[in-house]
Amino acid sequence: MGRLWAKGALSTFLLASPAFTMVLGLLVGAYRIPVADVVGVVAAEAAERLSSILGFSFSSSYPSVYETILLRIRLPRVLLAMAVGSALAVSGAVLQAVFRNPLVDSYILGISSGAAFGVSLAVGVFSVAEATPFAFVFSLLAVLLTCSLARVGGRVSPISLVLAGIIVNAFFSSFTSLLKFLMEHEKLASVVYWLMGSFANADWHSVEVALPLASAGCLLVYLMRWQLNVLSLGEEARALGVEPGRLRLAMIAVVSLVTSSSVSFCGVIGWVGLMIPHMVRMAFGPDHRLLIPVSTAVGASFMTLADTLARSLASYEIPVGVLTTLLGVPFFAYLLRKTGGGWYAEG
């Protein structure tokens, strides 16, 4: 009984954690703003937007510098970090269920590198302003290549899937490097920094694109959470009304879409989809009815905290992708040692 209560309390805290990390992300910065003013400015902006919709007049009395820093710089950045963190965490949980392998996520399977190549192609060669469609096409191509390479004798083993992901990662990374070599010098610097993963260029346009896509993807996965549980049964899932092949394709498409939108605006941020779902699974078990919503919340909180650290640890901003990699690589090594290369049955 006590253990059940503790799990309920922990899950409630984790589900509410994005609200606290959001306030923290708005507080931390070179310019200090009191907590009461942070909450007041954000609440006043929400009230002003709501009043304009309802036809009322409302105005706030906070200093303009507060509004500029919070509403134009920090708030878009925090919202984008939360959207990306949720999308990557849920993507990892979905891929681990689809392939029945805890050693995979969108980064390891080459989805992120495919999306990065698509964005580099769009920006560096075609000078396209909206690179998300390019990222989506190449991320989908990357995961299909990974699945094709990993299938040996009609089966996909956990180890072959990871090895195929490494091959596809190297393939698209090499082409991205070639594009960087051929790029004009003005574009090269921005692309190189972007590839490291950063929210420094976050604005309301990126939030308006990434947040709805991430929210829709997470909601769709949440609505299909019971089917992900059934998917763990393999081909026996058909007896319960679930077509494994179609469900896998649908989930892969959703993961590719939300990952490509994330990469389009913040670059490659790896290992989040590996770490977050597995830590949640260790605490609450493999039931996707709880795994998906908690991973969504923890992913948002983790990414907000990581970005806050990235811009406050030193006098200069550290790319957040560097921090997640520093955390993710030892975690992957630990996971590999613990599972011995496979957690679920081969499928």
Short mmCIF file of C-alpha atoms in Angstrom, two decimals:
data_model
loop_
_atom_site.label_atom_id
_atom_site.label_comp_id
_atom_site.label_asym_id
_atom_site.label_seq_id
_atom_site.Cartn_x
_atom_site.Cartn_y
_atom_site.Cartn_z
CA MET A 1 0.00 0.00 0.00
CA GLY A 2 2.82 2.35 0.91
CA ARG A 3 4.67 1.59 -2.32
CA LEU A 4 1.52 2.25 -4.34
CA TRP A 5 1.02 5.60 -2.58
CA ALA A 6 4.66 6.53 -3.21
CA LYS A 7 4.31 5.73 -6.92
CA GLY A 8 1.16 7.83 -7.13
CA ALA A 9 2.83 10.76 -5.38
CA LEU A 10 5.91 10.50 -7.59
CA SER A 11 3.88 10.33 -10.81
CA THR A 12 1.81 13.35 -9.72
CA PHE A 13 4.96 15.34 -8.98
CA LEU A 14 6.55 14.42 -12.32
CA LEU A 15 3.40 15.28 -14.26
CA ALA A 16 3.35 18.71 -12.58
CA SER A 17 7.12 19.28 -12.92
CA PRO A 18 6.97 21.19 -16.26
CA ALA A 19 5.19 24.07 -14.50
CA PHE A 20 8.05 24.44 -11.99
CA THR A 21 10.83 24.08 -14.55
CA MET A 22 9.08 26.61 -16.78
CA VAL A 23 9.18 29.21 -14.00
CA LEU A 24 12.84 28.33 -13.34
CA GLY A 25 13.69 28.74 -17.01
CA LEU A 26 12.04 32.17 -17.04
CA LEU A 27 13.88 33.21 -13.87
CA VAL A 28 17.43 32.27 -14.83
CA GLY A 29 19.34 34.69 -17.01
CA ALA A 30 21.87 37.50 -17.08
CA TYR A 31 19.13 40.00 -16.19
CA ARG A 32 17.50 39.15 -12.85
CA ILE A 33 13.75 39.48 -12.57
CA PRO A 34 11.85 38.77 -9.31
CA VAL A 35 9.69 35.64 -9.17
CA ALA A 36 6.50 37.63 -8.57
CA ASP A 37 7.19 39.78 -11.64
CA VAL A 38 7.94 36.72 -13.80
CA VAL A 39 4.61 35.15 -12.90
CA GLY A 40 2.84 38.51 -13.17
CA VAL A 41 4.17 39.36 -16.64
CA VAL A 42 3.29 35.94 -18.07
CA ALA A 43 -0.16 36.01 -16.45
CA ALA A 44 -0.74 39.57 -17.70
CA GLU A 45 0.22 38.57 -21.24
CA ALA A 46 -2.17 35.61 -21.11
CA ALA A 47 -4.94 37.84 -19.75
CA GLU A 48 -4.28 40.45 -22.44
CA ARG A 49 -4.51 37.89 -25.23
CA LEU A 50 -7.65 36.39 -23.73
CA SER A 51 -9.27 39.79 -23.32
CA SER A 52 -8.55 40.67 -26.96
CA ILE A 53 -10.31 37.46 -28.03
CA LEU A 54 -13.30 38.18 -25.80
CA GLY A 55 -13.47 41.85 -26.77
CA PHE A 56 -12.32 43.38 -23.48
CA SER A 57 -9.52 45.86 -22.88
CA PHE A 58 -6.64 44.94 -20.59
CA SER A 59 -3.19 46.45 -20.04
CA SER A 60 -0.32 45.58 -17.71
CA SER A 61 1.85 48.00 -15.70
CA TYR A 62 5.12 46.05 -15.72
CA PRO A 63 8.39 47.63 -16.98
CA SER A 64 8.85 47.24 -20.71
CA VAL A 65 12.29 45.66 -20.21
CA TYR A 66 10.66 42.86 -18.22
CA GLU A 67 8.16 42.23 -20.98
CA THR A 68 10.85 42.29 -23.67
CA ILE A 69 13.15 39.83 -21.88
CA LEU A 70 10.42 37.46 -20.75
CA LEU A 71 7.99 37.53 -23.67
CA ARG A 72 10.37 37.89 -26.61
CA ILE A 73 13.43 35.97 -25.44
CA ARG A 74 12.90 33.60 -22.51
CA LEU A 75 9.30 32.45 -22.92
CA PRO A 76 9.63 31.32 -26.58
CA ARG A 77 12.86 29.56 -25.66
CA VAL A 78 11.34 27.73 -22.71
CA LEU A 79 8.23 26.71 -24.66
CA LEU A 80 10.34 25.41 -27.56
CA ALA A 81 12.57 23.46 -25.17
CA MET A 82 9.50 21.90 -23.52
CA ALA A 83 8.00 20.97 -26.89
CA VAL A 84 11.23 19.42 -28.15
CA GLY A 85 11.88 17.57 -24.89
CA SER A 86 8.39 16.07 -24.88
CA ALA A 87 8.58 15.11 -28.55
CA LEU A 88 11.96 13.40 -28.22
CA ALA A 89 11.04 11.55 -25.02
CA VAL A 90 7.76 10.25 -26.44
CA SER A 91 9.50 9.35 -29.71
CA GLY A 92 11.97 7.24 -27.78
CA ALA A 93 9.22 5.48 -25.84
CA VAL A 94 7.33 4.74 -29.06
CA LEU A 95 10.37 3.40 -30.92
CA GLN A 96 11.33 1.20 -27.98
CA ALA A 97 7.81 -0.26 -28.04
CA VAL A 98 7.65 -0.60 -31.82
CA PHE A 99 10.99 -2.44 -32.05
CA ARG A 100 10.75 -4.02 -28.58
CA ASN A 101 14.27 -2.81 -27.86
CA PRO A 102 15.19 -0.29 -25.11
CA LEU A 103 18.49 0.55 -26.80
CA VAL A 104 16.93 2.67 -29.55
CA ASP A 105 15.66 6.19 -29.99
CA SER A 106 15.38 8.65 -32.87
CA TYR A 107 19.05 9.58 -32.53
CA ILE A 108 20.41 6.03 -32.50
CA LEU A 109 18.20 4.86 -35.40
CA GLY A 110 19.45 7.66 -37.65
CA ILE A 111 16.20 9.65 -37.71
CA SER A 112 17.85 12.75 -36.28
CA SER A 113 20.82 12.57 -38.64
CA GLY A 114 18.48 12.13 -41.60
CA ALA A 115 16.49 15.16 -40.50
CA ALA A 116 19.73 17.13 -40.00
CA PHE A 117 20.81 16.31 -43.54
CA GLY A 118 17.41 17.44 -44.84
CA VAL A 119 17.67 20.77 -43.04
CA SER A 120 21.28 21.28 -44.17
CA LEU A 121 20.18 20.59 -47.75
CA ALA A 122 17.25 22.99 -47.49
CA VAL A 123 19.23 25.81 -45.88
CA GLY A 124 22.65 25.37 -47.41
CA VAL A 125 21.74 24.42 -50.99
CA PHE A 126 18.18 25.55 -51.72
CA SER A 127 18.05 28.48 -49.23
CA VAL A 128 14.57 27.45 -48.12
CA ALA A 129 13.17 29.28 -45.11
CA GLU A 130 10.90 26.43 -43.90
CA ALA A 131 13.03 23.29 -43.67
CA THR A 132 10.64 20.99 -41.78
CA PRO A 133 9.31 19.19 -44.92
CA PHE A 134 12.89 18.39 -46.00
CA ALA A 135 13.70 17.15 -42.52
CA PHE A 136 10.59 14.95 -42.43
CA VAL A 137 11.28 13.28 -45.78
CA PHE A 138 14.88 12.42 -44.93
CA SER A 139 14.10 11.34 -41.37
CA LEU A 140 11.50 8.92 -42.72
CA LEU A 141 13.98 7.71 -45.34
CA ALA A 142 16.59 7.19 -42.60
CA VAL A 143 14.40 4.99 -40.40
CA LEU A 144 13.24 2.93 -43.39
CA LEU A 145 16.87 2.36 -44.38
CA THR A 146 17.68 1.34 -40.82
CA CYS A 147 14.82 -1.16 -40.73
CA SER A 148 15.80 -2.60 -44.11
CA LEU A 149 19.45 -3.04 -43.13
CA ALA A 150 18.55 -4.55 -39.76
CA ARG A 151 16.23 -7.22 -41.18
CA VAL A 152 18.18 -10.46 -41.52
CA GLY A 153 16.34 -13.64 -42.43
CA GLY A 154 12.99 -11.91 -42.04
CA ARG A 155 13.74 -10.88 -38.42
CA VAL A 156 15.10 -7.78 -36.71
CA SER A 157 17.28 -8.46 -33.67
CA PRO A 158 18.09 -5.76 -31.08
CA ILE A 159 21.80 -5.75 -31.92
CA SER A 160 21.30 -5.65 -35.71
CA LEU A 161 18.93 -2.70 -35.27
CA VAL A 162 21.49 -0.70 -33.28
CA LEU A 163 24.26 -1.56 -35.76
CA ALA A 164 22.05 -0.57 -38.71
CA GLY A 165 21.31 2.72 -36.97
CA ILE A 166 25.03 3.37 -36.59
CA ILE A 167 25.52 2.73 -40.32
CA VAL A 168 22.66 5.05 -41.34
CA ASN A 169 23.89 7.70 -38.90
CA ALA A 170 27.33 7.58 -40.48
CA PHE A 171 25.82 7.66 -43.98
CA PHE A 172 23.79 10.81 -43.45
CA SER A 173 26.44 12.46 -41.28
CA SER A 174 28.97 12.05 -44.08
CA PHE A 175 26.65 13.71 -46.57
CA THR A 176 25.96 16.51 -44.09
CA SER A 177 29.72 17.01 -43.76
CA LEU A 178 30.01 17.16 -47.54
CA LEU A 179 27.32 19.84 -47.65
CA LYS A 180 29.16 21.82 -44.98
CA PHE A 181 32.34 21.60 -47.08
CA LEU A 182 30.49 22.98 -50.12
CA MET A 183 28.57 25.70 -48.24
CA GLU A 184 29.29 29.39 -48.42
CA HIS A 185 31.25 30.68 -45.45
CA GLU A 186 28.35 32.84 -44.19
CA LYS A 187 26.02 29.85 -43.92
CA LEU A 188 28.63 27.42 -42.63
CA ALA A 189 29.11 28.97 -39.18
CA SER A 190 25.40 29.03 -38.41
CA VAL A 191 24.86 25.46 -39.65
CA VAL A 192 27.81 24.09 -37.63
CA TYR A 193 26.51 25.72 -34.43
CA TRP A 194 22.94 24.60 -35.18
CA LEU A 195 24.06 20.98 -35.63
CA MET A 196 25.35 20.97 -32.04
CA GLY A 197 21.80 21.52 -30.78
CA SER A 198 20.75 24.85 -29.32
CA PHE A 199 17.67 26.93 -28.50
CA ALA A 200 19.52 30.22 -28.93
CA ASN A 201 17.52 31.11 -32.06
CA ALA A 202 14.13 30.30 -30.54
CA ASP A 203 11.35 32.73 -31.46
CA TRP A 204 7.57 32.72 -31.64
CA HIS A 205 7.58 31.39 -35.21
CA SER A 206 9.47 28.25 -34.16
CA VAL A 207 7.11 27.81 -31.21
CA GLU A 208 4.04 28.21 -33.44
CA VAL A 209 5.29 25.39 -35.68
CA ALA A 210 7.01 23.00 -33.26
CA LEU A 211 4.61 23.22 -30.32
CA PRO A 212 1.43 22.20 -32.22
CA LEU A 213 3.27 19.35 -33.99
CA ALA A 214 4.79 18.07 -30.75
CA SER A 215 1.47 18.39 -28.91
CA ALA A 216 -0.45 16.61 -31.68
CA GLY A 217 2.14 13.83 -31.85
CA CYS A 218 2.17 13.29 -28.08
CA LEU A 219 -1.63 13.35 -27.96
CA LEU A 220 -1.93 10.82 -30.78
CA VAL A 221 0.53 8.48 -29.07
CA TYR A 222 -1.33 8.90 -25.76
CA LEU A 223 -4.63 7.97 -27.41
CA MET A 224 -3.00 4.82 -28.83
CA ARG A 225 -1.17 3.92 -25.62
CA TRP A 226 -3.13 0.69 -25.07
CA GLN A 227 -2.26 -0.45 -28.58
CA LEU A 228 1.42 0.03 -27.75
CA ASN A 229 0.90 -2.29 -24.78
CA VAL A 230 -0.67 -4.89 -27.07
CA LEU A 231 2.19 -4.46 -29.53
CA SER A 232 4.55 -6.02 -26.97
CA LEU A 233 2.79 -9.34 -27.66
CA GLY A 234 4.21 -9.41 -31.19
CA GLU A 235 2.14 -11.20 -33.82
CA GLU A 236 -0.31 -12.33 -31.13
CA ALA A 237 -1.58 -8.72 -31.10
CA ARG A 238 -3.77 -9.55 -34.10
CA ALA A 239 -5.99 -11.66 -31.88
CA LEU A 240 -6.78 -8.49 -29.91
CA GLY A 241 -7.66 -6.43 -32.97
CA VAL A 242 -4.31 -4.71 -33.51
CA GLU A 243 -2.48 -4.98 -36.83
CA PRO A 244 1.22 -4.79 -35.82
CA GLY A 245 2.54 -3.83 -39.26
CA ARG A 246 0.17 -0.90 -39.78
CA LEU A 247 0.62 0.32 -36.21
CA ARG A 248 4.40 0.25 -36.53
CA LEU A 249 4.30 2.25 -39.78
CA ALA A 250 1.90 4.80 -38.27
CA MET A 251 4.03 5.24 -35.16
CA ILE A 252 7.23 5.54 -37.20
CA ALA A 253 5.58 8.29 -39.30
CA VAL A 254 4.52 10.17 -36.15
CA VAL A 255 8.00 9.87 -34.65
CA SER A 256 9.62 11.06 -37.89
CA LEU A 257 7.33 14.09 -38.04
CA VAL A 258 7.85 15.30 -34.48
CA THR A 259 11.60 14.58 -34.61
CA SER A 260 12.05 16.43 -37.90
CA SER A 261 10.17 19.47 -36.60
CA SER A 262 12.40 19.49 -33.52
CA VAL A 263 15.61 19.17 -35.52
CA SER A 264 14.47 21.91 -37.91
CA PHE A 265 14.49 24.54 -35.17
CA CYS A 266 17.07 23.41 -32.62
CA GLY A 267 19.43 21.03 -34.40
CA VAL A 268 20.43 17.55 -33.29
CA ILE A 269 19.83 16.87 -29.59
CA GLY A 270 20.56 13.25 -28.90
CA TRP A 271 19.98 10.66 -26.19
CA VAL A 272 16.86 12.27 -24.67
CA GLY A 273 14.61 9.62 -26.19
CA LEU A 274 16.86 6.90 -24.79
CA MET A 275 17.29 8.19 -21.24
CA ILE A 276 13.88 9.56 -20.30
CA PRO A 277 11.58 6.62 -21.24
CA HIS A 278 13.94 4.10 -19.70
CA MET A 279 14.21 6.01 -16.40
CA VAL A 280 10.43 6.32 -16.30
CA ARG A 281 10.10 2.61 -17.09
CA MET A 282 12.48 1.78 -14.24
CA ALA A 283 10.29 3.75 -11.82
CA PHE A 284 6.78 2.83 -13.03
CA GLY A 285 7.09 -0.25 -15.20
CA PRO A 286 6.41 -0.82 -18.93
CA ASP A 287 2.70 0.07 -18.98
CA HIS A 288 2.34 2.74 -21.69
CA ARG A 289 -0.81 4.11 -20.07
CA LEU A 290 1.49 5.73 -17.52
CA LEU A 291 4.79 5.61 -19.40
CA ILE A 292 3.64 7.95 -22.19
CA PRO A 293 2.20 10.84 -20.10
CA VAL A 294 5.02 10.73 -17.54
CA SER A 295 7.68 10.59 -20.29
CA THR A 296 6.03 13.60 -21.93
CA ALA A 297 6.22 15.63 -18.72
CA VAL A 298 9.70 14.48 -17.71
CA GLY A 299 11.03 15.12 -21.23
CA ALA A 300 9.73 18.69 -21.12
CA SER A 301 11.22 19.28 -17.66
CA PHE A 302 14.55 17.66 -18.52
CA MET A 303 15.04 19.69 -21.68
CA THR A 304 14.11 22.94 -19.94
CA LEU A 305 16.59 22.22 -17.15
CA ALA A 306 19.30 21.21 -19.64
CA ASP A 307 18.83 24.41 -21.63
CA THR A 308 18.84 26.49 -18.43
CA LEU A 309 22.14 24.90 -17.44
CA ALA A 310 23.56 25.36 -20.94
CA ARG A 311 23.07 29.12 -20.79
CA SER A 312 24.04 29.63 -17.15
CA LEU A 313 27.02 27.32 -16.42
CA ALA A 314 29.51 29.68 -18.08
CA SER A 315 29.78 33.24 -19.36
CA TYR A 316 29.09 31.85 -22.85
CA GLU A 317 26.31 29.54 -23.95
CA ILE A 318 27.06 25.83 -24.24
CA PRO A 319 25.12 23.98 -26.97
CA VAL A 320 22.48 21.92 -25.18
CA GLY A 321 23.16 18.97 -27.48
CA VAL A 322 26.64 18.74 -25.96
CA LEU A 323 25.18 18.43 -22.46
CA THR A 324 22.65 15.76 -23.41
CA THR A 325 25.40 13.76 -25.12
CA LEU A 326 27.64 13.98 -22.04
CA LEU A 327 24.75 12.52 -20.03
CA GLY A 328 23.49 10.09 -22.66
CA VAL A 329 26.68 8.25 -23.60
CA PRO A 330 27.42 6.88 -20.11
CA PHE A 331 23.73 6.07 -19.66
CA PHE A 332 23.74 4.10 -22.91
CA ALA A 333 26.86 2.22 -21.78
CA TYR A 334 25.16 1.39 -18.48
CA LEU A 335 22.00 0.27 -20.28
CA LEU A 336 23.96 -1.89 -22.71
CA ARG A 337 25.80 -3.59 -19.86
CA LYS A 338 22.59 -4.12 -17.91
CA THR A 339 20.48 -5.52 -20.73
CA GLY A 340 23.22 -7.47 -22.49
CA GLY A 341 22.00 -6.13 -25.84
CA GLY A 342 18.30 -6.90 -25.55
CA TRP A 343 15.50 -6.20 -23.10
CA TYR A 344 12.52 -7.37 -25.09
CA ALA A 345 12.12 -10.45 -27.14
CA GLU A 346 13.34 -10.28 -30.69
CA GLY A 347 10.71 -9.27 -33.20
#
